[in-house]
């Protein structure tokens, strides 16, 4: 099986990128479609590995899902016949635990494997399980099988306050709220724009979801039905990946379509780094090299802050900065798998200790007092990168490694292309259009 990229780097990249649909909306809209009646037509769904795997999974449960055109997916939950998510899929697609909502909607109970254990950290679902219980759902975990048995005893009702916000947790509890015959209130929610897009979609199908600043209220909703196709938003992670790569290469790119409010914190920080940023039209931006890149320190945080998914790509731009910069990762506890790999290319990155007052508040993962965390790196720029053989451990790190190889002189091999392609549609073609030399081997 071809699962590597052969990359010949060192070129200045130029051109245009048309963004694909957002992975983290596509997956949730597909899952939520199983709570709808009739055909659900979704547009702008990227043909990425995570989406293709999820489609296989829902088909294995009896649902219908078929691409009609390149990015138009039609889903129908009429044939759902199983309420048990296979372990094989559960271990492959983390969001499979979100199937709890449609499976409870159809069957009143379900069996879903524990999604915990992931390359970017432990990623427990303790807060989400507590939320389900608070809304009156019965949840039993069988440590022998690794399965959750989830059952509706009475219609979900009441309120739950996330101790720390969770993106998929907010989405799952909101979907559970659709089954209420009264009201479900969720407090201290995550504010990612991908959640807003999911709300837009559910409300378009008749849901009664009200989002205020830090709170979502779901009131009794009719059976969901979508009259028209729903087009999901663009992938802002893709934008960040190509914008940082092209500027680091000394090049020039226009990217769209994208709404400014999805990338405000990114635009600000690009300008701080001295990158050229220009709004071409309402939905299109130009990013270009206009002289030396300045080092800019960042720390990740939930929306509207600098997103955790963007930091591996920020590291790529900072490799070319004229001085040292620091990245402090606060959302996940293991998002630096790319560091050792980038150093193989000649990058100078090391872990540093910084003083963190109240780590239990600063970090969004469950902080354990006695554990040592390596949450901060220092990047010494500018780097002269040479070729190497690199191994991808997780999706966003994978994009960073492929981008670094595109900046390095000589031929590099990047192993684990299928991990990158879990989240990037037509990566090879898009890089090729910018003038980058990359092929699958
Ligand atoms: N957490 C817990 N317990 C919980 C829930 C979360 O400890 O019950 C921790 C997580 O382990 C993490 C932090 O809380 O350290 C924040 O996690 P959150 O639940 O917000 O993240 P997520 O829902 O698992 C989604 C995206 C991520 C994105 C984050 C932040 C999807 C499928 N995934 O993850 O995207 O980084 O929100 O916006 O929507 C990616 O696309 O590569 C990716 C990892």
PDB file of C-alpha atoms in Angstrom, residues 283-395:
ATOM      1  CA  UNK A 283     -14.450  35.620   1.412  1.00  0.00           C
ATOM      2  CA  UNK A 284     -10.958  35.511  -0.055  1.00  0.00           C
ATOM      3  CA  UNK A 285      -7.593  36.330   1.534  1.00  0.00           C
ATOM      4  CA  UNK A 286      -4.115  36.760   0.144  1.00  0.00           C
ATOM      5  CA  UNK A 287      -1.119  35.700   2.262  1.00  0.00           C
ATOM      6  CA  UNK A 288       2.358  36.588   1.041  1.00  0.00           C
ATOM      7  CA  UNK A 289       5.976  36.936   2.026  1.00  0.00           C
ATOM      8  CA  UNK A 290       6.994  40.567   2.305  1.00  0.00           C
ATOM      9  CA  UNK A 291      10.341  40.414   4.113  1.00  0.00           C
ATOM     10  CA  UNK A 292      11.847  38.778   7.157  1.00  0.00           C
ATOM     11  CA  UNK A 293       9.464  36.807   9.377  1.00  0.00           C
ATOM     12  CA  UNK A 294       9.395  38.033  12.981  1.00  0.00           C
ATOM     13  CA  UNK A 295       9.246  35.555  15.870  1.00  0.00           C
ATOM     14  CA  UNK A 296       5.874  35.603  17.666  1.00  0.00           C
ATOM     15  CA  UNK A 297       5.076  33.578  20.796  1.00  0.00           C
ATOM     16  CA  UNK A 298       1.682  31.905  20.973  1.00  0.00           C
ATOM     17  CA  UNK A 299      -0.355  29.919  23.442  1.00  0.00           C
ATOM     18  CA  UNK A 300      -3.278  27.809  22.332  1.00  0.00           C
ATOM     19  CA  UNK A 301      -6.772  28.153  23.735  1.00  0.00           C
ATOM     20  CA  UNK A 302     -10.358  27.417  22.763  1.00  0.00           C
ATOM     21  CA  UNK A 303     -12.148  29.801  20.372  1.00  0.00           C
ATOM     22  CA  UNK A 304     -11.748  32.789  19.973  1.00  0.00           C
ATOM     23  CA  UNK A 305      -8.094  32.160  20.893  1.00  0.00           C
ATOM     24  CA  UNK A 306      -5.320  30.646  18.805  1.00  0.00           C
ATOM     25  CA  UNK A 307      -6.546  27.145  18.032  1.00  0.00           C
ATOM     26  CA  UNK A 308      -4.627  24.051  19.141  1.00  0.00           C
ATOM     27  CA  UNK A 309      -4.994  22.542  15.643  1.00  0.00           C
ATOM     28  CA  UNK A 310      -3.035  25.476  14.204  1.00  0.00           C
ATOM     29  CA  UNK A 311       0.046  25.317  16.400  1.00  0.00           C
ATOM     30  CA  UNK A 312       2.000  22.611  14.504  1.00  0.00           C
ATOM     31  CA  UNK A 313       1.679  24.776  11.382  1.00  0.00           C
ATOM     32  CA  UNK A 314       2.621  27.888  13.313  1.00  0.00           C
ATOM     33  CA  UNK A 315       5.823  26.055  14.258  1.00  0.00           C
ATOM     34  CA  UNK A 316       6.528  25.670  10.510  1.00  0.00           C
ATOM     35  CA  UNK A 317       6.352  29.427   9.938  1.00  0.00           C
ATOM     36  CA  UNK A 318       8.420  30.088  13.058  1.00  0.00           C
ATOM     37  CA  UNK A 319      11.179  27.812  11.734  1.00  0.00           C
ATOM     38  CA  UNK A 320      11.787  30.592   9.213  1.00  0.00           C
ATOM     39  CA  UNK A 321      11.494  33.484  11.705  1.00  0.00           C
ATOM     40  CA  UNK A 322      14.391  35.727  12.457  1.00  0.00           C
ATOM     41  CA  UNK A 323      14.834  34.777  16.119  1.00  0.00           C
ATOM     42  CA  UNK A 324      13.394  32.493  18.798  1.00  0.00           C
ATOM     43  CA  UNK A 325       9.727  31.923  19.503  1.00  0.00           C
ATOM     44  CA  UNK A 326       7.729  29.946  22.037  1.00  0.00           C
ATOM     45  CA  UNK A 327       4.616  27.759  21.651  1.00  0.00           C
ATOM     46  CA  UNK A 328       2.636  26.885  24.776  1.00  0.00           C
ATOM     47  CA  UNK A 329       0.023  24.147  24.200  1.00  0.00           C
ATOM     48  CA  UNK A 330      -2.835  24.371  26.703  1.00  0.00           C
ATOM     49  CA  UNK A 331      -5.628  22.284  25.162  1.00  0.00           C
ATOM     50  CA  UNK A 332      -4.169  18.784  24.623  1.00  0.00           C
ATOM     51  CA  UNK A 333      -1.303  17.194  26.553  1.00  0.00           C
ATOM     52  CA  UNK A 334       0.511  15.564  23.654  1.00  0.00           C
ATOM     53  CA  UNK A 335       0.549  17.769  20.604  1.00  0.00           C
ATOM     54  CA  UNK A 336       4.285  17.971  20.034  1.00  0.00           C
ATOM     55  CA  UNK A 337       4.937  14.657  18.290  1.00  0.00           C
ATOM     56  CA  UNK A 338       6.354  16.681  15.394  1.00  0.00           C
ATOM     57  CA  UNK A 339       9.248  18.177  17.382  1.00  0.00           C
ATOM     58  CA  UNK A 340      11.631  15.234  17.165  1.00  0.00           C
ATOM     59  CA  UNK A 341      10.788  14.767  13.485  1.00  0.00           C
ATOM     60  CA  UNK A 342      11.398  18.424  12.589  1.00  0.00           C
ATOM     61  CA  UNK A 343      14.761  18.287  14.336  1.00  0.00           C
ATOM     62  CA  UNK A 344      15.704  15.487  11.914  1.00  0.00           C
ATOM     63  CA  UNK A 345      15.413  18.119   9.163  1.00  0.00           C
ATOM     64  CA  UNK A 346      17.841  20.387  10.981  1.00  0.00           C
ATOM     65  CA  UNK A 347      15.302  22.438  12.973  1.00  0.00           C
ATOM     66  CA  UNK A 348      16.393  23.643  16.399  1.00  0.00           C
ATOM     67  CA  UNK A 349      13.450  23.047  18.695  1.00  0.00           C
ATOM     68  CA  UNK A 350      13.613  22.122  22.350  1.00  0.00           C
ATOM     69  CA  UNK A 351      11.174  21.690  25.214  1.00  0.00           C
ATOM     70  CA  UNK A 352      11.395  24.347  27.905  1.00  0.00           C
ATOM     71  CA  UNK A 353       9.922  24.755  31.369  1.00  0.00           C
ATOM     72  CA  UNK A 354       7.831  27.824  31.999  1.00  0.00           C
ATOM     73  CA  UNK A 355       6.281  28.833  35.278  1.00  0.00           C
ATOM     74  CA  UNK A 356       2.553  28.104  35.207  1.00  0.00           C
ATOM     75  CA  UNK A 357       0.476  29.481  38.066  1.00  0.00           C
ATOM     76  CA  UNK A 358      -2.689  27.412  38.639  1.00  0.00           C
ATOM     77  CA  UNK A 359      -2.055  24.709  35.987  1.00  0.00           C
ATOM     78  CA  UNK A 360      -5.463  23.178  36.762  1.00  0.00           C
ATOM     79  CA  UNK A 361      -7.054  26.329  35.280  1.00  0.00           C
ATOM     80  CA  UNK A 362      -4.507  27.000  32.546  1.00  0.00           C
ATOM     81  CA  UNK A 363      -4.733  23.515  31.019  1.00  0.00           C
ATOM     82  CA  UNK A 364      -7.918  22.212  29.417  1.00  0.00           C
ATOM     83  CA  UNK A 365      -7.031  18.545  29.832  1.00  0.00           C
ATOM     84  CA  UNK A 366      -7.419  16.902  33.240  1.00  0.00           C
ATOM     85  CA  UNK A 367      -4.298  18.096  34.988  1.00  0.00           C
ATOM     86  CA  UNK A 368      -2.708  15.643  37.413  1.00  0.00           C
ATOM     87  CA  UNK A 369      -0.543  17.154  40.135  1.00  0.00           C
ATOM     88  CA  UNK A 370       2.255  14.599  40.123  1.00  0.00           C
ATOM     89  CA  UNK A 371       2.604  14.241  36.381  1.00  0.00           C
ATOM     90  CA  UNK A 372       5.302  16.086  34.431  1.00  0.00           C
ATOM     91  CA  UNK A 373       4.026  17.811  31.327  1.00  0.00           C
ATOM     92  CA  UNK A 374       6.046  19.106  28.418  1.00  0.00           C
ATOM     93  CA  UNK A 375       3.668  21.735  27.137  1.00  0.00           C
ATOM     94  CA  UNK A 376       6.080  24.373  25.847  1.00  0.00           C
ATOM     95  CA  UNK A 377       8.658  24.465  23.073  1.00  0.00           C
ATOM     96  CA  UNK A 378      11.185  27.028  21.909  1.00  0.00           C
ATOM     97  CA  UNK A 379      11.960  27.278  18.206  1.00  0.00           C
ATOM     98  CA  UNK A 380      15.233  28.843  17.165  1.00  0.00           C
ATOM     99  CA  UNK A 381      14.938  30.448  13.750  1.00  0.00           C
ATOM    100  CA  UNK A 382      15.793  30.933  11.001  1.00  0.00           C
ATOM    101  CA  UNK A 383      16.441  27.301  10.080  1.00  0.00           C
ATOM    102  CA  UNK A 384      18.223  25.786   7.156  1.00  0.00           C
ATOM    103  CA  UNK A 385      16.280  22.612   6.574  1.00  0.00           C
ATOM    104  CA  UNK A 386      17.679  19.589   4.774  1.00  0.00           C
ATOM    105  CA  UNK A 387      15.972  16.380   3.660  1.00  0.00           C
ATOM    106  CA  UNK A 388      15.116  13.476   5.989  1.00  0.00           C
ATOM    107  CA  UNK A 389      12.776  10.519   6.491  1.00  0.00           C
ATOM    108  CA  UNK A 390       9.860  11.574   8.718  1.00  0.00           C
ATOM    109  CA  UNK A 391       7.075   9.667  10.449  1.00  0.00           C
ATOM    110  CA  UNK A 392       3.588  11.060  11.020  1.00  0.00           C
ATOM    111  CA  UNK A 393       2.028  10.283  14.420  1.00  0.00           C
ATOM    112  CA  UNK A 394      -1.154  12.392  14.278  1.00  0.00           C
ATOM    113  CA  UNK A 395      -3.161  14.405  11.762  1.00  0.00           C
TER     114      UNK A 395
END
